[in-house]
Structures are given as C-alpha cells and as structure tokens.
Coordinates of C-alpha atoms in Angstrom, one line a residue:
Chain A
X1 CA -39.5 32.6 -3.6
X2 CA -40.3 29.5 -1.4
X3 CA -37.0 27.8 -2.2
X4 CA -35.1 30.8 -0.8
X5 CA -37.1 30.7 2.5
X6 CA -36.4 26.9 2.8
X7 CA -32.6 27.3 2.0
X8 CA -32.2 30.3 4.3
X9 CA -33.9 28.4 7.1
X10 CA -31.5 25.5 6.5
X11 CA -28.5 27.8 6.6
X12 CA -29.7 29.4 9.8
X13 CA -30.1 25.9 11.3
X14 CA -26.7 24.9 10.2
X15 CA -25.2 28.1 11.7
X16 CA -26.9 27.6 15.0
X17 CA -25.9 23.9 15.1
X18 CA -22.3 24.8 14.3
X19 CA -22.0 27.2 17.2
X20 CA -23.8 24.9 19.6
X21 CA -21.3 22.2 18.8
X22 CA -18.5 24.7 19.3
X23 CA -19.9 25.5 22.7
X24 CA -20.1 21.8 23.5
X25 CA -16.4 21.5 22.5
X26 CA -17.3 19.0 19.8
X27 CA -15.6 21.2 17.2
X28 CA -12.9 23.8 17.5
X29 CA -13.8 27.5 17.4
X30 CA -11.6 27.9 14.3
X31 CA -13.6 25.1 12.6
X32 CA -16.9 26.8 13.6
X33 CA -15.7 30.1 12.1
X34 CA -14.8 28.3 8.9
X35 CA -18.2 26.6 8.6
X36 CA -19.9 29.8 9.6
X37 CA -18.2 31.6 6.7
X38 CA -19.5 28.9 4.3
X39 CA -23.1 29.2 5.6
X40 CA -22.9 33.0 5.4
X41 CA -21.6 32.9 1.8
X42 CA -24.3 30.4 0.8
X43 CA -26.9 32.7 2.4
X44 CA -25.6 35.6 0.4
X45 CA -25.8 33.6 -2.8
X46 CA -29.3 32.4 -2.0
X47 CA -30.6 35.9 -1.2
X48 CA -28.6 37.7 -4.0
X49 CA -28.1 35.1 -6.8
X50 CA -26.6 37.8 -9.0
X51 CA -23.6 37.8 -6.7
X52 CA -22.8 34.2 -7.9
X53 CA -23.2 35.3 -11.5
X54 CA -20.8 38.2 -11.0
X55 CA -18.3 35.8 -9.4
X56 CA -18.9 33.3 -12.2
X57 CA -18.1 35.9 -14.8
X58 CA -14.8 36.6 -13.0
X59 CA -13.9 32.9 -13.5
X60 CA -15.2 33.0 -17.1
X61 CA -18.2 30.8 -16.3
X62 CA -21.5 32.0 -17.8
X63 CA -24.0 31.5 -15.0
X64 CA -23.7 31.7 -11.2
X65 CA -25.5 28.4 -10.8
X66 CA -23.0 26.7 -13.0
X67 CA -20.1 28.0 -10.8
X68 CA -22.0 26.7 -7.7
X69 CA -22.3 23.3 -9.4
X70 CA -18.6 23.2 -10.4
X71 CA -17.5 24.3 -6.9
X72 CA -19.7 21.7 -5.4
X73 CA -18.2 18.9 -7.5
X74 CA -14.7 20.0 -6.6
X75 CA -15.7 20.3 -2.9
X76 CA -17.3 16.8 -2.9
X77 CA -14.2 15.4 -4.7
X78 CA -12.0 16.8 -1.9
X79 CA -14.3 15.5 0.7
X80 CA -14.4 11.9 -0.8
X81 CA -10.6 12.0 -1.1
X82 CA -10.3 13.0 2.5
X83 CA -12.5 10.1 3.5
X84 CA -10.4 7.7 1.4
X85 CA -7.3 8.9 3.3
X86 CA -9.1 8.5 6.6
X87 CA -10.0 4.9 5.6
X88 CA -6.4 4.1 4.6
X89 CA -5.2 5.5 7.9
X90 CA -7.7 3.2 9.7
X91 CA -6.6 0.2 7.6
X92 CA -3.0 0.8 8.6
X93 CA -4.0 0.9 12.3
X94 CA -5.9 -2.3 11.9
X95 CA -2.8 -3.9 10.2
X96 CA -0.7 -2.8 13.1
X97 CA -3.0 -4.5 15.5
X98 CA -3.2 -7.7 13.5
X99 CA 0.6 -7.7 13.2
X100 CA 1.1 -7.3 16.9
X101 CA -1.3 -10.2 17.5
X102 CA 0.5 -12.3 14.9
X103 CA 3.9 -11.7 16.3
X104 CA 2.9 -12.2 20.0
X105 CA 4.5 -15.6 20.3
X106 CA 7.6 -15.0 18.1
X107 CA 10.5 -14.9 20.5
X108 CA 14.2 -14.3 20.0
X109 CA 16.2 -17.5 19.6
X110 CA 17.8 -17.4 23.1
X111 CA 14.4 -17.2 25.0
Chain B
X1 CA 25.2 -15.4 8.9
X2 CA 21.6 -16.5 9.6
X3 CA 19.4 -16.3 6.5
X4 CA 15.6 -16.4 7.0
X5 CA 13.1 -16.5 4.1
X6 CA 9.8 -14.7 4.5
X7 CA 7.0 -16.1 2.6
X8 CA 3.6 -14.4 2.6
X9 CA 0.8 -16.8 1.8
X10 CA -2.9 -16.5 1.3
X11 CA -5.0 -19.6 0.4
X12 CA -1.9 -21.5 -0.7
X13 CA -2.7 -24.8 1.0
X14 CA -2.0 -26.7 -2.2
X15 CA 1.5 -25.3 -2.8
X16 CA 3.0 -23.9 0.4
X17 CA 4.5 -27.1 1.8
X18 CA 6.3 -27.8 -1.5
X19 CA 7.5 -24.1 -1.6
X20 CA 8.8 -24.2 1.9
X21 CA 10.6 -27.5 1.3
X22 CA 12.2 -26.2 -1.8
X23 CA 13.4 -23.0 -0.1
X24 CA 14.7 -24.5 3.1
X25 CA 17.9 -26.0 1.6
X26 CA 19.1 -22.5 0.7
X27 CA 18.3 -20.7 4.0
X28 CA 18.5 -21.3 7.7
X29 CA 14.8 -20.9 8.4
X30 CA 11.6 -19.8 6.8
X31 CA 8.7 -17.7 8.2
X32 CA 5.4 -18.2 6.5
X33 CA 2.9 -15.5 7.1
X34 CA -0.6 -17.0 6.7
X35 CA -2.5 -13.9 5.8
X36 CA -5.9 -14.9 7.1
X37 CA -6.4 -17.9 4.9
X38 CA -9.5 -19.9 5.3
X39 CA -7.8 -23.2 4.2
X40 CA -5.0 -25.2 5.7
X41 CA -2.2 -22.9 4.5
X42 CA -0.8 -22.5 8.1
X43 CA -0.9 -26.3 8.9
X44 CA 0.8 -27.2 5.6
X45 CA 3.5 -24.6 5.9
X46 CA 4.3 -25.9 9.4
X47 CA 4.4 -29.4 8.0
X48 CA 7.0 -28.2 5.5
X49 CA 9.2 -27.0 8.3
X50 CA 8.4 -23.3 8.4
X51 CA 7.8 -21.1 11.4
X52 CA 4.2 -19.9 10.9
X53 CA 2.7 -16.6 12.0
X54 CA -0.9 -15.9 11.3
X55 CA -2.9 -12.7 10.5
X56 CA -6.4 -13.2 12.0
X57 CA -7.8 -11.2 9.1
X58 CA -6.5 -10.8 5.5
X59 CA -4.3 -7.7 5.3
X60 CA -2.6 -8.0 2.0
X61 CA 0.8 -9.1 0.7
X62 CA 2.7 -6.0 1.8
X63 CA 1.3 -6.3 5.3
X64 CA 2.2 -10.0 5.5
X65 CA 5.7 -9.3 4.2
X66 CA 6.3 -6.7 6.9
X67 CA 5.0 -9.0 9.6
X68 CA 7.2 -11.7 8.4
X69 CA 10.2 -9.4 8.2
X70 CA 9.7 -8.2 11.8
X71 CA 9.3 -11.9 12.8
X72 CA 12.5 -12.8 11.1
X73 CA 14.3 -10.0 12.8
X74 CA 13.0 -11.2 16.2
X75 CA 14.3 -14.7 15.3
X76 CA 17.8 -13.2 14.9
X77 CA 18.0 -13.0 11.1
X78 CA 21.1 -11.4 9.6
X79 CA 19.7 -11.6 6.1
X80 CA 16.0 -11.7 5.1
X81 CA 14.9 -13.1 1.7
X82 CA 11.4 -12.2 0.5
X83 CA 9.9 -14.9 -1.7
X84 CA 6.5 -15.7 -3.1
X85 CA 4.5 -18.6 -1.9
X86 CA 3.2 -19.8 -5.2
X87 CA 6.4 -21.3 -6.4
X88 CA 7.0 -18.7 -9.1
X89 CA 10.4 -17.7 -7.6
X90 CA 13.0 -20.3 -8.2
X91 CA 14.8 -20.9 -4.9
X92 CA 18.0 -21.8 -6.9
X93 CA 18.4 -18.0 -7.3
X94 CA 18.6 -17.4 -3.5
X95 CA 22.4 -17.8 -3.4
X96 CA 22.8 -15.2 -6.2
X97 CA 20.5 -12.8 -4.1
X98 CA 22.4 -13.1 -0.9
X99 CA 26.0 -13.3 -2.3
X100 CA 26.4 -9.4 -2.5
X101 CA 25.0 -9.2 1.1
X102 CA 27.4 -11.7 2.5
X103 CA 30.4 -10.0 1.0
X104 CA 29.2 -6.6 2.3
X105 CA 28.9 -5.1 -1.1
X106 CA 25.2 -4.3 -0.8
X107 CA 22.5 -3.8 1.8
X108 CA 19.6 -4.7 -0.4
X109 CA 19.5 -7.0 -3.5
X110 CA 16.5 -7.0 -5.9
X111 CA 15.8 -10.0 -8.1
X112 CA 15.1 -8.9 -11.7
X113 CA 13.4 -10.9 -14.5
X114 CA 15.0 -8.7 -17.1
X115 CA 18.7 -9.2 -16.6
X116 CA 19.4 -12.1 -18.9
X117 CA 17.6 -15.0 -17.3
X118 CA 14.4 -15.5 -19.3
X119 CA 11.3 -15.7 -17.2
X120 CA 9.6 -18.9 -18.1
X121 CA 6.0 -18.6 -19.3
X122 CA 5.7 -14.9 -18.8
X123 CA 2.8 -13.7 -21.1
X124 CA 3.5 -10.8 -23.5
X125 CA 0.8 -8.7 -21.8
X126 CA 2.7 -9.0 -18.5
X127 CA 5.9 -8.0 -20.2
X128 CA 4.3 -4.9 -21.7
X129 CA 2.6 -4.0 -18.4
X130 CA 5.9 -4.2 -16.5
X131 CA 7.6 -2.0 -19.1
X132 CA 4.8 0.6 -18.6
X133 CA 5.1 0.2 -14.8
X134 CA 8.9 0.9 -15.1
X135 CA 8.1 4.2 -16.7
X136 CA 5.3 5.0 -14.2
X137 CA 7.7 4.2 -11.3
X138 CA 10.3 6.6 -12.8
X139 CA 8.0 9.5 -13.4
X140 CA 5.3 9.2 -10.7
X141 CA 7.0 7.3 -7.9
X142 CA 10.6 8.5 -8.4
X143 CA 12.3 5.1 -8.8
X144 CA 15.4 5.4 -11.0
X145 CA 15.0 4.1 -14.6
X146 CA 18.0 1.9 -14.2
X147 CA 15.8 -0.4 -12.0
X148 CA 14.9 -3.0 -14.6
X149 CA 12.1 -4.9 -12.7
X150 CA 9.5 -2.6 -11.2
X151 CA 7.4 -5.3 -9.5
X152 CA 9.8 -8.0 -8.4
X153 CA 8.8 -9.4 -5.1
X154 CA 12.0 -11.5 -4.9
X155 CA 14.6 -9.6 -2.9
X156 CA 17.0 -9.9 0.0
X157 CA 18.3 -7.5 2.6
X158 CA 20.5 -7.3 5.6
X159 CA 18.9 -7.0 9.0
X160 CA 19.9 -3.3 9.4
X161 CA 18.4 -2.5 6.0
X162 CA 15.2 -4.3 6.9
X163 CA 14.9 -2.2 10.0
X164 CA 15.5 1.0 8.0
X165 CA 13.0 0.3 5.2
X166 CA 9.7 1.5 6.7
X167 CA 7.3 0.2 4.1
X168 CA 3.6 0.8 5.0
X169 CA 1.6 -0.3 1.9
X170 CA -0.5 -3.3 2.9
X171 CA -1.4 -4.5 -0.5
X172 CA 0.2 -4.5 -3.9
X173 CA 1.9 -1.1 -3.9
X174 CA 4.6 -2.3 -1.5
X175 CA 7.0 -3.3 -4.4
X176 CA 7.1 0.3 -5.8
X177 CA 7.2 1.7 -2.2
X178 CA 10.2 -0.5 -1.2
X179 CA 12.1 0.4 -4.5
X180 CA 11.5 4.1 -3.8
X181 CA 12.5 3.9 -0.1
X182 CA 15.7 1.9 -0.9
X183 CA 16.8 3.9 -4.0
X184 CA 16.3 7.2 -2.2
X185 CA 18.1 6.2 1.0
X186 CA 21.7 5.8 1.6
X187 CA 21.4 2.0 1.3
X188 CA 23.6 0.2 -1.2
X189 CA 21.5 -1.8 -3.6
X190 CA 21.8 -3.9 -6.7
X191 CA 19.7 -6.0 -9.0
X192 CA 20.7 -9.5 -9.9
X193 CA 19.1 -11.9 -12.4
X194 CA 16.6 -14.3 -11.0
X195 CA 14.7 -17.2 -12.5
X196 CA 10.9 -17.0 -12.4
X197 CA 8.5 -19.7 -13.5
X198 CA 5.0 -18.7 -14.5
X199 CA 2.3 -21.4 -14.4
X200 CA -1.4 -21.1 -15.3
X201 CA -2.2 -21.4 -11.6
X202 CA 0.2 -18.6 -10.5
X203 CA -1.0 -16.4 -13.4
X204 CA -4.6 -17.0 -12.4
X205 CA -3.9 -15.8 -8.8
X206 CA -1.3 -13.2 -9.6
X207 CA -1.6 -9.6 -10.6
X208 CA -4.0 -8.6 -13.4
X209 CA -3.5 -5.8 -15.9
X210 CA -6.1 -3.6 -14.2
X211 CA -4.2 -4.0 -10.9
X212 CA -1.8 -1.4 -12.3
X213 CA -4.5 1.3 -11.8
X214 CA -5.2 0.0 -8.3
X215 CA -1.5 0.2 -7.4
X216 CA -1.3 3.8 -8.8
X217 CA -4.3 4.7 -6.7
X218 CA -2.8 3.1 -3.5
X219 CA 0.4 5.0 -4.1
X220 CA -1.5 8.2 -4.4
X221 CA -3.5 7.6 -1.2
X222 CA -0.3 6.5 0.6
X223 CA 1.4 9.8 -0.2
X224 CA -1.3 11.6 1.9
X225 CA -1.5 9.0 4.7
X226 CA 0.5 9.1 7.9

C-alpha cells in the first residue's frame, strides 16, 4: 500500500540521518543505536502489521494499531515531561544568574 | 546577635514602606528583595530604611527569599527572619520567633497560624485548603503531620541553618520544600504561634485555591530537576 511505502521511506531517512549525526558527533553512538532500534521496530510494524497485533494481544489490547496509539501517548507524555524538567532546569539557571547580579553590590559589613 | 529580616516584594509600592517601618523596631536590619517590580517598590523600601536588592526579572517568591537570605548572610546576620511584604505577618510576633534561636534551643522556628493565635480575617476556604495541604505535605512531600501550618512563610533561622537549607523552588512550592528539608535534616526546629492579619488586598494578591495544584506540580517537577 502507498502508506507503507511513504512510512518506510520516512524510517529509512530517519535511520540515515541518525547515523549521519552520530558520525558528526552530534549524538552519541549509544543514542544512535537506541534510535535505530526504534526505526527498525517501526519498520517491522509497518511491513508486518500483524506483529503489532500479536504484541497487542500479549498486553490484552485488541488491535495492534491501538497498542501503537497507547504506546505513542505514553511516549509523548514522557517526552513532554522531560521537556518540562529541562525548562525547570533552565529556569533555575536563570534564577542563579539574576541572583548573582542582584547581590553583586552587597558587601560584608566590614568592607 | 544580629537579626535581619528578609522581605520579598513584588509590586508592593503601596505597602512596602509601612511594612519595613513596622518590622525595623524588632530587628537590626531589613533586606527587601524587589522581585522585578515595575513600580516604585524598591524606592519605597529604601525610603522605609531597608537595604534593597533587585531582581532584574521576576523570579518568584522562593527565589527572592533565597536571594534575600544570601544577602542577609553576607551582611553578617546571625538570625534571619522571613516575613511577607504585604503586611499580613504581624511584626509583634518576631520576638516569639527568634526567642528559641537566641537561647540556642532551636535552629529553625516556623510561625504557625494554628497554634492558638487566631488568624484575623482568614476565609474558611483558606482554612480548608491549608488542612488539605497539611495532609498532602505529609503523604506526598514527607513533612511530619505534627507541623500544623503547611504554608507559613513566617519563619526564622540561625545563620548556619540558613546556609544548610538548600531550597531551590523559585515560586510557591518553597514553603513545603523548606519544611521538608528542615524536618528531614538534623536541624532542631519548632513551631510557635504567630499572628496573621488578612485583608481584602492581601487576599486578592495572595494564593488562590487552584494554586494548590500548581504547587503540587512544581514539587513533582522539582523532584526530577537538578
């Protein structure tokens, strides 16, 4: 089906980009392996949708596509939470800078 | 013993001078942290006799308190008193707060609105919310149930205790965070009754019931942030 061709092409592109970034030292090799496993697993599910259904049955979910949706929601939740934590970390760094600036002229009493 | 009051202030131009003047008779100095206000909070605080430090951008009450605490330590404070800028906290309670510190009985003293002195003008909704917050603090944050006031910003601590309490929450969650840090450390702490006056103005600007959810969220994020 056309959708399979498009998705497989996207996965191949993602795979190539991942390893190009690893070669450019933008990401670590361990990260590239992790992402590659995700692209390969997605490719397997795209080419053999019944694999997802078998996996879904293992978890007690009726259809493979439902399992993919549930997993995606969980994955996106984790990603958003990670972004929140990153944002909080940046906020704290900003506060440290603002504090250092605010206290610049506060000197001990004997000075 | 040098006692310095730390007063975080944001858009408090109308009240800060009076607050500083009412606090100064009970302490040796006051540090007002103007938390990026767009009004004359800093000028009015200085006119009242406080040392003013200024955040260039608004960072929240917790951040301002920490800045003020570090400023007070640099100024040679032996005891630091945290007090709100909006006049809710009655400065007459400061001697009660610092007494256990000056005798060496405690390292940190928390003011409580629920130890006999009736808070003036506290709405029932706030009372119910604080009761729920106390339970939340016990189960989710790990603050002992014997702490009667889960959100009191009126507290005093010795300089070594102030250096030891590494609170990092910039906004409203710092109260629960400080309680957790103190009660789980080796610091000696106690609650004493304090008098708090609520006015329509302070209630308008103060915490709202839905802030409870925000505090819980901040605490959750803080647990995962370095």
